[in-house]
Structures are given as structure tokens and as C-alpha cells.
PDB file of C-alpha atoms in Angstrom:
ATOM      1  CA  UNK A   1       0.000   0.000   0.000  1.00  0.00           C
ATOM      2  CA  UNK A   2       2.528   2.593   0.832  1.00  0.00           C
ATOM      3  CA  UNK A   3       6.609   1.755   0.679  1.00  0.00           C
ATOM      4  CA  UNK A   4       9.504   4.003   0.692  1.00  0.00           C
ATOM      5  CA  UNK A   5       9.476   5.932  -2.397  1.00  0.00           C
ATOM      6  CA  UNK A   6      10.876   4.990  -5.715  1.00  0.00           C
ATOM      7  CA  UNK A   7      11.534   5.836  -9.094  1.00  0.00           C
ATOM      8  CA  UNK A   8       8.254   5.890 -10.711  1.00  0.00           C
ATOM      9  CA  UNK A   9       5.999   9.488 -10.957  1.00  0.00           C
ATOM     10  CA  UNK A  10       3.565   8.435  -8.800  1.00  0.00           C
ATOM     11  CA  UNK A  11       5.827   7.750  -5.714  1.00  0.00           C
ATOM     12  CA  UNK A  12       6.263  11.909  -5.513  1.00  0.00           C
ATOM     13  CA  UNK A  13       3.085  13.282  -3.954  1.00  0.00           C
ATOM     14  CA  UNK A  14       1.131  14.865  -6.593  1.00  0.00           C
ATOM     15  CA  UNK A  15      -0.121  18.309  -5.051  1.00  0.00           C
ATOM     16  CA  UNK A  16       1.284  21.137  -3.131  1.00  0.00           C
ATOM     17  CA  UNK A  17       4.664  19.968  -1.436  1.00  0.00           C
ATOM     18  CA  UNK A  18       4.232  19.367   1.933  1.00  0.00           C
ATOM     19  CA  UNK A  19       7.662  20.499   4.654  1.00  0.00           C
ATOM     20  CA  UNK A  20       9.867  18.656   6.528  1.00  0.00           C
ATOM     21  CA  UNK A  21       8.650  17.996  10.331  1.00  0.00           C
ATOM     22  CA  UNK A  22       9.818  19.257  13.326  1.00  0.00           C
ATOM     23  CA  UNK A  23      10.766  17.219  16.233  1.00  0.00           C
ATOM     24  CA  UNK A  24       7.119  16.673  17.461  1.00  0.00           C
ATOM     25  CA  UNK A  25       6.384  14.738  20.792  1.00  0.00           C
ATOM     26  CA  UNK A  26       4.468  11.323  20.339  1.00  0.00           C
ATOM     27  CA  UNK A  27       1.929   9.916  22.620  1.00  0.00           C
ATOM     28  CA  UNK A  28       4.491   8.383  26.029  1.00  0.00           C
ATOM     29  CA  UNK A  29       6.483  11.082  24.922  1.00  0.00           C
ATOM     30  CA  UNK A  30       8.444   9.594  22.059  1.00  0.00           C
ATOM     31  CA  UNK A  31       9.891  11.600  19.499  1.00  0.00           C
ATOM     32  CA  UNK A  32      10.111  11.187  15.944  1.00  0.00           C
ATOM     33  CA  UNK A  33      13.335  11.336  13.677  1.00  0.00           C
ATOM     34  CA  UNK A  34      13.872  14.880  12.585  1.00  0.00           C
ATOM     35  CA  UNK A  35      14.570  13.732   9.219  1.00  0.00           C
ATOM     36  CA  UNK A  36      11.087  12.263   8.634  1.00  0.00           C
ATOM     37  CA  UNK A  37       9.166  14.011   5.811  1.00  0.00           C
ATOM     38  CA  UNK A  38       5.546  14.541   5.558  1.00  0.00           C
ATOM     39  CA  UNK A  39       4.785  12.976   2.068  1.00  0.00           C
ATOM     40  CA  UNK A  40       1.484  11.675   2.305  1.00  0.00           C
ATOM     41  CA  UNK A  41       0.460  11.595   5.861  1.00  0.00           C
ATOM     42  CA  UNK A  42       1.637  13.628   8.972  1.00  0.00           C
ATOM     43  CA  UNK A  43       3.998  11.140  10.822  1.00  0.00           C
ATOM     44  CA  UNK A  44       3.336  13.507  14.453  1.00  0.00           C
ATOM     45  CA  UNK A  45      -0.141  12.465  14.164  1.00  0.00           C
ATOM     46  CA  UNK A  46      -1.493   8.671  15.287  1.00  0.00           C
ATOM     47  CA  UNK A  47      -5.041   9.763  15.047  1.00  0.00           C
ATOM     48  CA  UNK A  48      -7.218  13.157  14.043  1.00  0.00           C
ATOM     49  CA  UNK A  49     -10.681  12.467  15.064  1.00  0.00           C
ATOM     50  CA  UNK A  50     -11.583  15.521  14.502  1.00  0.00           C
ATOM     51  CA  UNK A  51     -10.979  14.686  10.676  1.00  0.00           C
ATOM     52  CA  UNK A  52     -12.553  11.698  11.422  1.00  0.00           C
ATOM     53  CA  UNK A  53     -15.588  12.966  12.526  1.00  0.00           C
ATOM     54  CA  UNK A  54     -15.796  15.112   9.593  1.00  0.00           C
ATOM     55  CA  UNK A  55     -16.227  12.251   7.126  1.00  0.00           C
ATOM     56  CA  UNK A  56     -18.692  10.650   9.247  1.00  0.00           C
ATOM     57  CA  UNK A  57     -21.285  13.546   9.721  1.00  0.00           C
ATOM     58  CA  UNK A  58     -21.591  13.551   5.606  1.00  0.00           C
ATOM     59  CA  UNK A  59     -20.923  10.247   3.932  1.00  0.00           C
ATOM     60  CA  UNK A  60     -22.317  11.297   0.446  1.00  0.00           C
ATOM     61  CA  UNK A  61     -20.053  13.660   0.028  1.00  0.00           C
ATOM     62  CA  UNK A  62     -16.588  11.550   0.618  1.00  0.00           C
ATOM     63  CA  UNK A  63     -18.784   7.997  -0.721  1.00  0.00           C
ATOM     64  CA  UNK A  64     -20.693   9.417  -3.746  1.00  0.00           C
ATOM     65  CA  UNK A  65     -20.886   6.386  -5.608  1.00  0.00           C
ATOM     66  CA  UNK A  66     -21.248   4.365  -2.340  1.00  0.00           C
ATOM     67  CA  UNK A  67     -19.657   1.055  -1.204  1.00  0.00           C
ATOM     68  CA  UNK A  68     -17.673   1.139  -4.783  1.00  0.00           C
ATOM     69  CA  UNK A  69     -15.763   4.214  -4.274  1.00  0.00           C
ATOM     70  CA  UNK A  70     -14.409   2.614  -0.916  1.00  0.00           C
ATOM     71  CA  UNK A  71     -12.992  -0.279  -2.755  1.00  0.00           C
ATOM     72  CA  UNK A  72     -11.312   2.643  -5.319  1.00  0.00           C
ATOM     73  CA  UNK A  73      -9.832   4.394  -2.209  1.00  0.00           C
ATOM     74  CA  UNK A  74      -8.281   1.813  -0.912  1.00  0.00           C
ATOM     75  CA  UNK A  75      -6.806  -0.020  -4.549  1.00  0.00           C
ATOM     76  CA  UNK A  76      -5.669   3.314  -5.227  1.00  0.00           C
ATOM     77  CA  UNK A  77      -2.869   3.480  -2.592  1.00  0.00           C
ATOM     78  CA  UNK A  78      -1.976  -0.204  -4.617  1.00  0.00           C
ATOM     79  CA  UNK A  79      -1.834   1.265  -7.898  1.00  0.00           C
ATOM     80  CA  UNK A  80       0.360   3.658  -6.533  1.00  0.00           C
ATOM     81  CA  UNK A  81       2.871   1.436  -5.266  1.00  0.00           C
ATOM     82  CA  UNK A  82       2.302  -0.746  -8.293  1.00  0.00           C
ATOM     83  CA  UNK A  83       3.791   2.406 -10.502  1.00  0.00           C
ATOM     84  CA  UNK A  84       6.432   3.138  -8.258  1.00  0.00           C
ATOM     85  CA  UNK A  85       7.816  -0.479  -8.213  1.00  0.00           C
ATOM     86  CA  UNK A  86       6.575  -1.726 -11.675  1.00  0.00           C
ATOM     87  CA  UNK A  87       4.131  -3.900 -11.790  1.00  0.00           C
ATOM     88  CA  UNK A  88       1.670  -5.177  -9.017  1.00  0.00           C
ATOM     89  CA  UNK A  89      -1.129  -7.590  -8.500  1.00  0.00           C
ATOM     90  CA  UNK A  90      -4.218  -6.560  -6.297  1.00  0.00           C
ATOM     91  CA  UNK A  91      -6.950  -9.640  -4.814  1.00  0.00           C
ATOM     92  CA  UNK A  92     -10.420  -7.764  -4.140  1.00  0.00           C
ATOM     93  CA  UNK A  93     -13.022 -10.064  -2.247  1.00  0.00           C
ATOM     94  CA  UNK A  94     -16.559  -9.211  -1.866  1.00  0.00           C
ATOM     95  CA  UNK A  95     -18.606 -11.209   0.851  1.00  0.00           C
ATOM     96  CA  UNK A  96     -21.881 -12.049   1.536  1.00  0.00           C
ATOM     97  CA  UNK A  97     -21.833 -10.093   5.060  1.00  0.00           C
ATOM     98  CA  UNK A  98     -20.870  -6.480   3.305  1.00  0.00           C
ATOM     99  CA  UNK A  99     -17.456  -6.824   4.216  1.00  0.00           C
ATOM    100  CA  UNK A 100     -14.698  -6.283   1.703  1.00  0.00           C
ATOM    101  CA  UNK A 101     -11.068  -7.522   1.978  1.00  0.00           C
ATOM    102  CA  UNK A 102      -8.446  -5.517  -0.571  1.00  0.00           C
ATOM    103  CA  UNK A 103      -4.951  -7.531  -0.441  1.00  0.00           C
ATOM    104  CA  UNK A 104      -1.773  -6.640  -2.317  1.00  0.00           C
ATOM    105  CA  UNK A 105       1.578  -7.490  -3.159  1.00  0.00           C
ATOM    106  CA  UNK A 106       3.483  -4.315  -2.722  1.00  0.00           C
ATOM    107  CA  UNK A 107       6.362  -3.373  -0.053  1.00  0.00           C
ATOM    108  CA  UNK A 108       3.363  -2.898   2.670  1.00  0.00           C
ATOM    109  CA  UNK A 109       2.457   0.646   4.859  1.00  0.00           C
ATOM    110  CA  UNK A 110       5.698   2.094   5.793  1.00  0.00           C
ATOM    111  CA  UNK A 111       6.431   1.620   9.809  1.00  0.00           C
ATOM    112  CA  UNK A 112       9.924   2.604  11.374  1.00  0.00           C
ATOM    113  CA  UNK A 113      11.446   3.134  14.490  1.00  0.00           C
ATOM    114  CA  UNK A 114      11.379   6.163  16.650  1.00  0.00           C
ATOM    115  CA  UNK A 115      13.721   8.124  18.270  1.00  0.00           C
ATOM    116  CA  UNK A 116      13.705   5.786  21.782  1.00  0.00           C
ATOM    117  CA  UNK A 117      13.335   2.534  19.270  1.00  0.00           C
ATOM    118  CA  UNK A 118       9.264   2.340  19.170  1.00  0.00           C
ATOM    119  CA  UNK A 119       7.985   1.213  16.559  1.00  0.00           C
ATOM    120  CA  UNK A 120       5.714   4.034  14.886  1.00  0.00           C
ATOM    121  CA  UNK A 121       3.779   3.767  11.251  1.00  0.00           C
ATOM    122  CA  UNK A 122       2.499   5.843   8.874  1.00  0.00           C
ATOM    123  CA  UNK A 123      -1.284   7.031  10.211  1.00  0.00           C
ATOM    124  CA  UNK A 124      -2.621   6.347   7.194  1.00  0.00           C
ATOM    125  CA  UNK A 125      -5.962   5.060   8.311  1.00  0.00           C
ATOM    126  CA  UNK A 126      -6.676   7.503  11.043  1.00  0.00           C
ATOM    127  CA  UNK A 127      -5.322  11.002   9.640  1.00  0.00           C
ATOM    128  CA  UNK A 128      -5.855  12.622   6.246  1.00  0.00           C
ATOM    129  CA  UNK A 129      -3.856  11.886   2.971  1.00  0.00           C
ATOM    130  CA  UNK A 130      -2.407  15.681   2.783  1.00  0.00           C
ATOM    131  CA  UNK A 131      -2.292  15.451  -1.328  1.00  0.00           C
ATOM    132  CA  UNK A 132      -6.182  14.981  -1.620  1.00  0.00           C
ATOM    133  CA  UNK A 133      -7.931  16.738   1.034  1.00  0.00           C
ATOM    134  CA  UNK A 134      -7.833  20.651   0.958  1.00  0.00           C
ATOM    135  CA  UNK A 135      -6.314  20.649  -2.199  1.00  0.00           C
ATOM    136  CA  UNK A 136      -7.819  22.118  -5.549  1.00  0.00           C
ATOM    137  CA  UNK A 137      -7.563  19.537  -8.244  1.00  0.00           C
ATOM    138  CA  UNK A 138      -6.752  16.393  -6.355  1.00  0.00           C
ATOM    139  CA  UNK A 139      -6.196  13.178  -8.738  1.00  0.00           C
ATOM    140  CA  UNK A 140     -10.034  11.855  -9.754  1.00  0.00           C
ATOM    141  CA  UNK A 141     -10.761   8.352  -8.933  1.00  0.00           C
ATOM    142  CA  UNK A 142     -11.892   5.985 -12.188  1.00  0.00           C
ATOM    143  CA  UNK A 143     -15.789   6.432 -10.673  1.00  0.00           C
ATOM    144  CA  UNK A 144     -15.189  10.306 -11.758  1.00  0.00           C
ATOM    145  CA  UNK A 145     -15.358  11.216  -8.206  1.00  0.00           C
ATOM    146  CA  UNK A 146     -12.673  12.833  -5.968  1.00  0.00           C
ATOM    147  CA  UNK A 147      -9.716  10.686  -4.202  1.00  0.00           C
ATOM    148  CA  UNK A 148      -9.895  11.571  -0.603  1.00  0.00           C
ATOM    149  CA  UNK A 149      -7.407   8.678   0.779  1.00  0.00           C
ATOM    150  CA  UNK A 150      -7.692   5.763   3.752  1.00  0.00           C
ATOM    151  CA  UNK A 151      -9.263   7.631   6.185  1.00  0.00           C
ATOM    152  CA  UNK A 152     -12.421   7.937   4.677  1.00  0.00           C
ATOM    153  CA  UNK A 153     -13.028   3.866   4.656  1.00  0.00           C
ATOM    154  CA  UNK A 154     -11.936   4.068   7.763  1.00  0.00           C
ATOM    155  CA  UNK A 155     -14.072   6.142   9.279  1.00  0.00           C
ATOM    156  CA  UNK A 156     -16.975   4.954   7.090  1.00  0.00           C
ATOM    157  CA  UNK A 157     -16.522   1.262   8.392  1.00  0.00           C
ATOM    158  CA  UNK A 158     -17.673  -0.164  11.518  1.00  0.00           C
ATOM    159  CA  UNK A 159     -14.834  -2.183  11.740  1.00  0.00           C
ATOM    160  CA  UNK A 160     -11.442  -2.144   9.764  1.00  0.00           C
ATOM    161  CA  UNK A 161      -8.385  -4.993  10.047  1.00  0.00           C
ATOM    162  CA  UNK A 162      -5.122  -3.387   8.773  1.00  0.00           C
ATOM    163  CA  UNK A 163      -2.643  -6.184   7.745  1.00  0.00           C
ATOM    164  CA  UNK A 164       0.978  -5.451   6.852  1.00  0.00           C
ATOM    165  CA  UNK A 165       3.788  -7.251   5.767  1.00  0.00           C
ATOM    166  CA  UNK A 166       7.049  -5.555   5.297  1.00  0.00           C
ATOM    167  CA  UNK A 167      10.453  -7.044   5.467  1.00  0.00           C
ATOM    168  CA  UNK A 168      11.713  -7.756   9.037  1.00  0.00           C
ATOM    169  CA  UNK A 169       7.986  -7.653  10.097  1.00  0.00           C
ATOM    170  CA  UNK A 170       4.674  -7.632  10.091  1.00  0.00           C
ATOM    171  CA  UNK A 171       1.487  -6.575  12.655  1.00  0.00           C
ATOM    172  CA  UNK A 172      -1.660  -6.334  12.353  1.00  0.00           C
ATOM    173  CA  UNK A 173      -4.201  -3.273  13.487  1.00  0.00           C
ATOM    174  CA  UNK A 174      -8.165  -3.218  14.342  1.00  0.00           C
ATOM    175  CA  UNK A 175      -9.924   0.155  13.795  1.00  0.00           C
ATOM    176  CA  UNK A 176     -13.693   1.540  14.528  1.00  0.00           C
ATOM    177  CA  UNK A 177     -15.238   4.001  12.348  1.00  0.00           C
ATOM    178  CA  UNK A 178     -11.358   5.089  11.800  1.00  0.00           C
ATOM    179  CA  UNK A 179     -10.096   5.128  15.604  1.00  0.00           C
ATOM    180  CA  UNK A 180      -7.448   2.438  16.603  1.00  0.00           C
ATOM    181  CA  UNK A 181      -8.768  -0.510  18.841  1.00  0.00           C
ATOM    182  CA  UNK A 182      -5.623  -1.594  18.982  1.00  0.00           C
ATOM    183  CA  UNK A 183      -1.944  -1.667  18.983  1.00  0.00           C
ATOM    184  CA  UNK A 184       0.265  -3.180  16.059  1.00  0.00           C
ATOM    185  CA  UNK A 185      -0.365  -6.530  16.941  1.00  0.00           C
ATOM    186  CA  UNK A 186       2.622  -8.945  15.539  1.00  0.00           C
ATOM    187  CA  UNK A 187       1.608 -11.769  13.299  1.00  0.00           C
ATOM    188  CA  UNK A 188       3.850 -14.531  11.858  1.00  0.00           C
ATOM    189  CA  UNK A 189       6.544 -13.194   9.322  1.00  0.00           C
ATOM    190  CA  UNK A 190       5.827 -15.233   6.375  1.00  0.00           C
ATOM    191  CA  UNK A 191       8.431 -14.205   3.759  1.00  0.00           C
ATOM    192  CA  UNK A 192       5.812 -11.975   1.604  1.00  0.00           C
ATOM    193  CA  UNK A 193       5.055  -8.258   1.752  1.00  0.00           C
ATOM    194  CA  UNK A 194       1.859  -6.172   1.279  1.00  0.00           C
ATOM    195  CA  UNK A 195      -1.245  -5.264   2.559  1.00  0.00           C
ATOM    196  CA  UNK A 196      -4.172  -6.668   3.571  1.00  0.00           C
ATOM    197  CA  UNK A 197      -7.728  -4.291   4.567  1.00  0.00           C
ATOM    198  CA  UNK A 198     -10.432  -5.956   5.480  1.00  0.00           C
ATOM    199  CA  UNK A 199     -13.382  -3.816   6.129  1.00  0.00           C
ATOM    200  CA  UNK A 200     -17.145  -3.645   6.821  1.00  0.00           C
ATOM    201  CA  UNK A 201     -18.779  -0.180   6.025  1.00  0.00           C
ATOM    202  CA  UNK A 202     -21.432   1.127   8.441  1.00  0.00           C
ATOM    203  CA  UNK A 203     -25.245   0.812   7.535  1.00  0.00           C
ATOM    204  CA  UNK A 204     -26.803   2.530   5.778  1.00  0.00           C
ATOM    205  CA  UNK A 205     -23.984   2.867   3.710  1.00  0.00           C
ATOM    206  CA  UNK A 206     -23.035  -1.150   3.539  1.00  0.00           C
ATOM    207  CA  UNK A 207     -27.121  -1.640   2.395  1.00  0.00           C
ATOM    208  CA  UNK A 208     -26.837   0.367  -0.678  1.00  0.00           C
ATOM    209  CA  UNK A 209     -25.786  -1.455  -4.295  1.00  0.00           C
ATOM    210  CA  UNK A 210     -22.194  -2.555  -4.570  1.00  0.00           C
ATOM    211  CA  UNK A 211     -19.953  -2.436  -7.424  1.00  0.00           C
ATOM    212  CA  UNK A 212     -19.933  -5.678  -9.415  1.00  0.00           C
ATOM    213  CA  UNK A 213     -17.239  -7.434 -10.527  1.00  0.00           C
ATOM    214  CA  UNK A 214     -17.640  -6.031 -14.167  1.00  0.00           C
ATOM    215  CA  UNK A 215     -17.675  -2.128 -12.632  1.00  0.00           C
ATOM    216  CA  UNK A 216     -14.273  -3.024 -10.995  1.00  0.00           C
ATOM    217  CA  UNK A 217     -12.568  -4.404 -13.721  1.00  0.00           C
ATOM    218  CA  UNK A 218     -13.902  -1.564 -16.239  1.00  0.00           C
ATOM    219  CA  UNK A 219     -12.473   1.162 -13.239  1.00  0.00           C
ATOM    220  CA  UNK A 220      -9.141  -0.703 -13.010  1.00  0.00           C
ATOM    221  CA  UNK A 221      -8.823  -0.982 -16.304  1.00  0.00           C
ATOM    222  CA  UNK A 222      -7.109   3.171 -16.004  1.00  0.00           C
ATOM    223  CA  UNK A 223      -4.227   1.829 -13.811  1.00  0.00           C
ATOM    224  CA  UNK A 224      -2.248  -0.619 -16.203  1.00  0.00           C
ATOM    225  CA  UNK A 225       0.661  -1.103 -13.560  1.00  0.00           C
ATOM    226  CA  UNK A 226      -1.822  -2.862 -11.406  1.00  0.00           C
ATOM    227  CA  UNK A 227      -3.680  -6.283 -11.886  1.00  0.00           C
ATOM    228  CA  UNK A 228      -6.909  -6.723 -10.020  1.00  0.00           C
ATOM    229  CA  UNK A 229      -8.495  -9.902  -9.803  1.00  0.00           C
ATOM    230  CA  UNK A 230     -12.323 -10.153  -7.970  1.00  0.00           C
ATOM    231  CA  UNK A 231     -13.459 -12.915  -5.943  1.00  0.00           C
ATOM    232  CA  UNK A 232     -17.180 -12.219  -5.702  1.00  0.00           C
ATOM    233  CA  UNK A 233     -19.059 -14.154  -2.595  1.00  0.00           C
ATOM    234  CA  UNK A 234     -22.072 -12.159  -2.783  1.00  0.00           C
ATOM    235  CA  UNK A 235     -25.839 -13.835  -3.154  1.00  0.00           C
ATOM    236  CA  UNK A 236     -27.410 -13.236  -6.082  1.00  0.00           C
ATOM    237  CA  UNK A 237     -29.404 -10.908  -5.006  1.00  0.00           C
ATOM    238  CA  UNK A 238     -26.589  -8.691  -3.656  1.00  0.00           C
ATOM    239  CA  UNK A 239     -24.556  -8.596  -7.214  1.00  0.00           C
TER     240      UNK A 239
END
């Protein structure tokens, strides 16, 4: 979903450039590394429920074309990586309960080390994407509506499982409506990386008409360094 940045367009922040932070205090009062830059997310920040909230009080306006611009928002940060690195593959499964899982294959959500060795990763669930929100002409999703970034299935889910495996670890994170349950949870290492978000968005935004398997693959279609594959578990009467 989000690795260190590489040599591909896409792995610059489109947007206004966004400054180096300062040496802001953490919850516990860690610090983070000076040399941290705020790319996409704002690394002094673990949640913003203010932001949060935001999305919440209006759903139509950050989910216009409902539960199918969630699965954009998330496969999004995928194609991303996908340019950056090459080439990517991307395993979308729709189930019968509402829920919808988005795996990939890229370097996973960056997470480092702070100043007194904690480990500390990018908020991108919890905070906003600072290329998309406030700024005039943010990228489009293929649904023709605005990218906004994680946060908004977050907070539009009543429950979210962030999976990530990066090399020399991976953890695991729950989240409500966008606000961490909790901590990075360690899982076994098992020699792949990438991403895994499993999430169930909250009535009555779950209960309206889901993309099918043919809208996905005619919205993918626009990012050619990704390959998206649908597993559809849905009733009939849900596709």
C-alpha cells in the first residue's frame, strides 16, 4: 500500500509539497526522527478524530458512488505502489456479510522506528492523505469522483483490520469508524510483503448497491501497472 518511495511518478506526492517535520512529541512522549518528511500523511499524528468525525457527519459527500468508491480508495494506494515499483497484483473479495477484503503485493504501509526505538507507522488510516484533502484539483478516482485517501473507509466502516507485511515484520491493526482498537499486533513473518484491509462499512452505507465485478474491472482498467483480480461471494441478489 505505501513503501519508501521509488523511481516511478507516482511515488512523488502529486499536489502542493508538503515540509519537513519538526521534532514533534508522540503519545508516552516519544519523538520522531527529525529527518522524517511529511509525504502523504503527517507522521506527528497517530489519530485526528476531529478529521474523522468530519467524514462521518456527511458520507455522500466523501462515498458518492457508495460502497464502490471505498474499494477505489483503498486499490488506489496499490496502484500507486504498483507504478512506483513496476508492476503489481491486487486480490479484491466481496462477501456475503458487506465486508470487503483488498490484499496486495506491494512493499506494505511504511512503519519505522522512533527516536527511543518504538515502533511508529504511517497514520494512514486515522489522519488525512495531505495530497487529496484541501487541495484544488486532487487526482479523480476511475468512478469520476474525488480521491480523498484511507481515512475515509476508515471512518466509514464499523470495523477495519489493517494487515501489513514488510520485510523484518509484520502486525496487524483493528480500527472503529477510523479510531485504533488496537496496537500493532505482531503476526507470523511469512516471507511476503503487502497489505491486507479488510473492512465492513457502516449501515446505511453497507445496504446500498455494490460495485460488481464487471464495474471493478472496467475502473481498473485506467491503472495498467496494477492487476486486479475479484473474488465475488455475494448472493445473487446482492450482485
Amino acid at each position: 500500500m505505501d513503501g519508501a518511495p521509488g523511481p516511478a511518478r507516482r511515488c512523488l506526492p502529486p499536489g502542493r509539497a508538503v515540509p519537513a517535520v519538526a521534532r514533534h512529541a508522540l503519545p508516552g512522549g516519544a519523538a520522531l526522527n527529525p529527518a522524517w518528511r511529511n509525504t502523504t500523511h503527517d507522521w506527528a499524528a497517530a489519530v485526528d478524530r476531529d478529521h474523522l468525525a468530519g467524514i462521518r457527519r456527511d458520507p455522500a459527500a466523501f462515498a458518492p458512488s457508495g460502497p464502490g468508491h471505498l474499494v477505489l480508495e483503498v486499490l488506489a494506494y496499490a496502484a500507486d505502489e504498483a507504478e512506483c515499483t513496476g508492476g503489481g497484483r491486487a486480490r479484491v473479495t466481496l462477501y456475503a456479510d458487506g465486508s470487503v477484503a483488498v490484499a496486495d503485493d506491494g512493499r506494505g504501509t511504511d512503519t519505522r522506528r522512533d527516536a527511543d526505538g518504538r515502533i511508529v507507522k504511517k497514520p494512514v488510516m486515522a489522519t488525512k492523505d495531505l495530497r487529496f484533502f484541501d487541495t484544488p484539483g486532487a487526482q479523480t478516482l476511475p468512478d469520476g469522483h474525488p480521491r480523498r485517501g484511507m481515512s475515509v473507509v476508515a471512518a466509514l466502516s464499523e470495523h477495519l483490520v489493517h494487515t501489513n507485511r514488510r520485510l523484518g515484520g509484520a502486525w496487524t491493526q483493528r480500527y472503529a469508524y477510523g479510531v485504533p482498537e488496537t496496537g500493532l499486533d505482531p503476526v507470523a513473518d511469512d516471507g511476503t510483503t503487502g497489505t491486507l484491509v479488510h473492512y465492513r462499512p457502516a449501515a446505511p452505507l453497507r445496504d446500498a448497491a455494490g460495485p460488481t465485478a464487471a464495474d471493478l474491472a472496467d475502473w481498473t482498467a485506467g491503472w495498467p501497472w496494477l492487476t486486479v483480480e475479484v473474488d465475488d461471494h455475494r448472493g445473487p441478489r446482492t450482485r
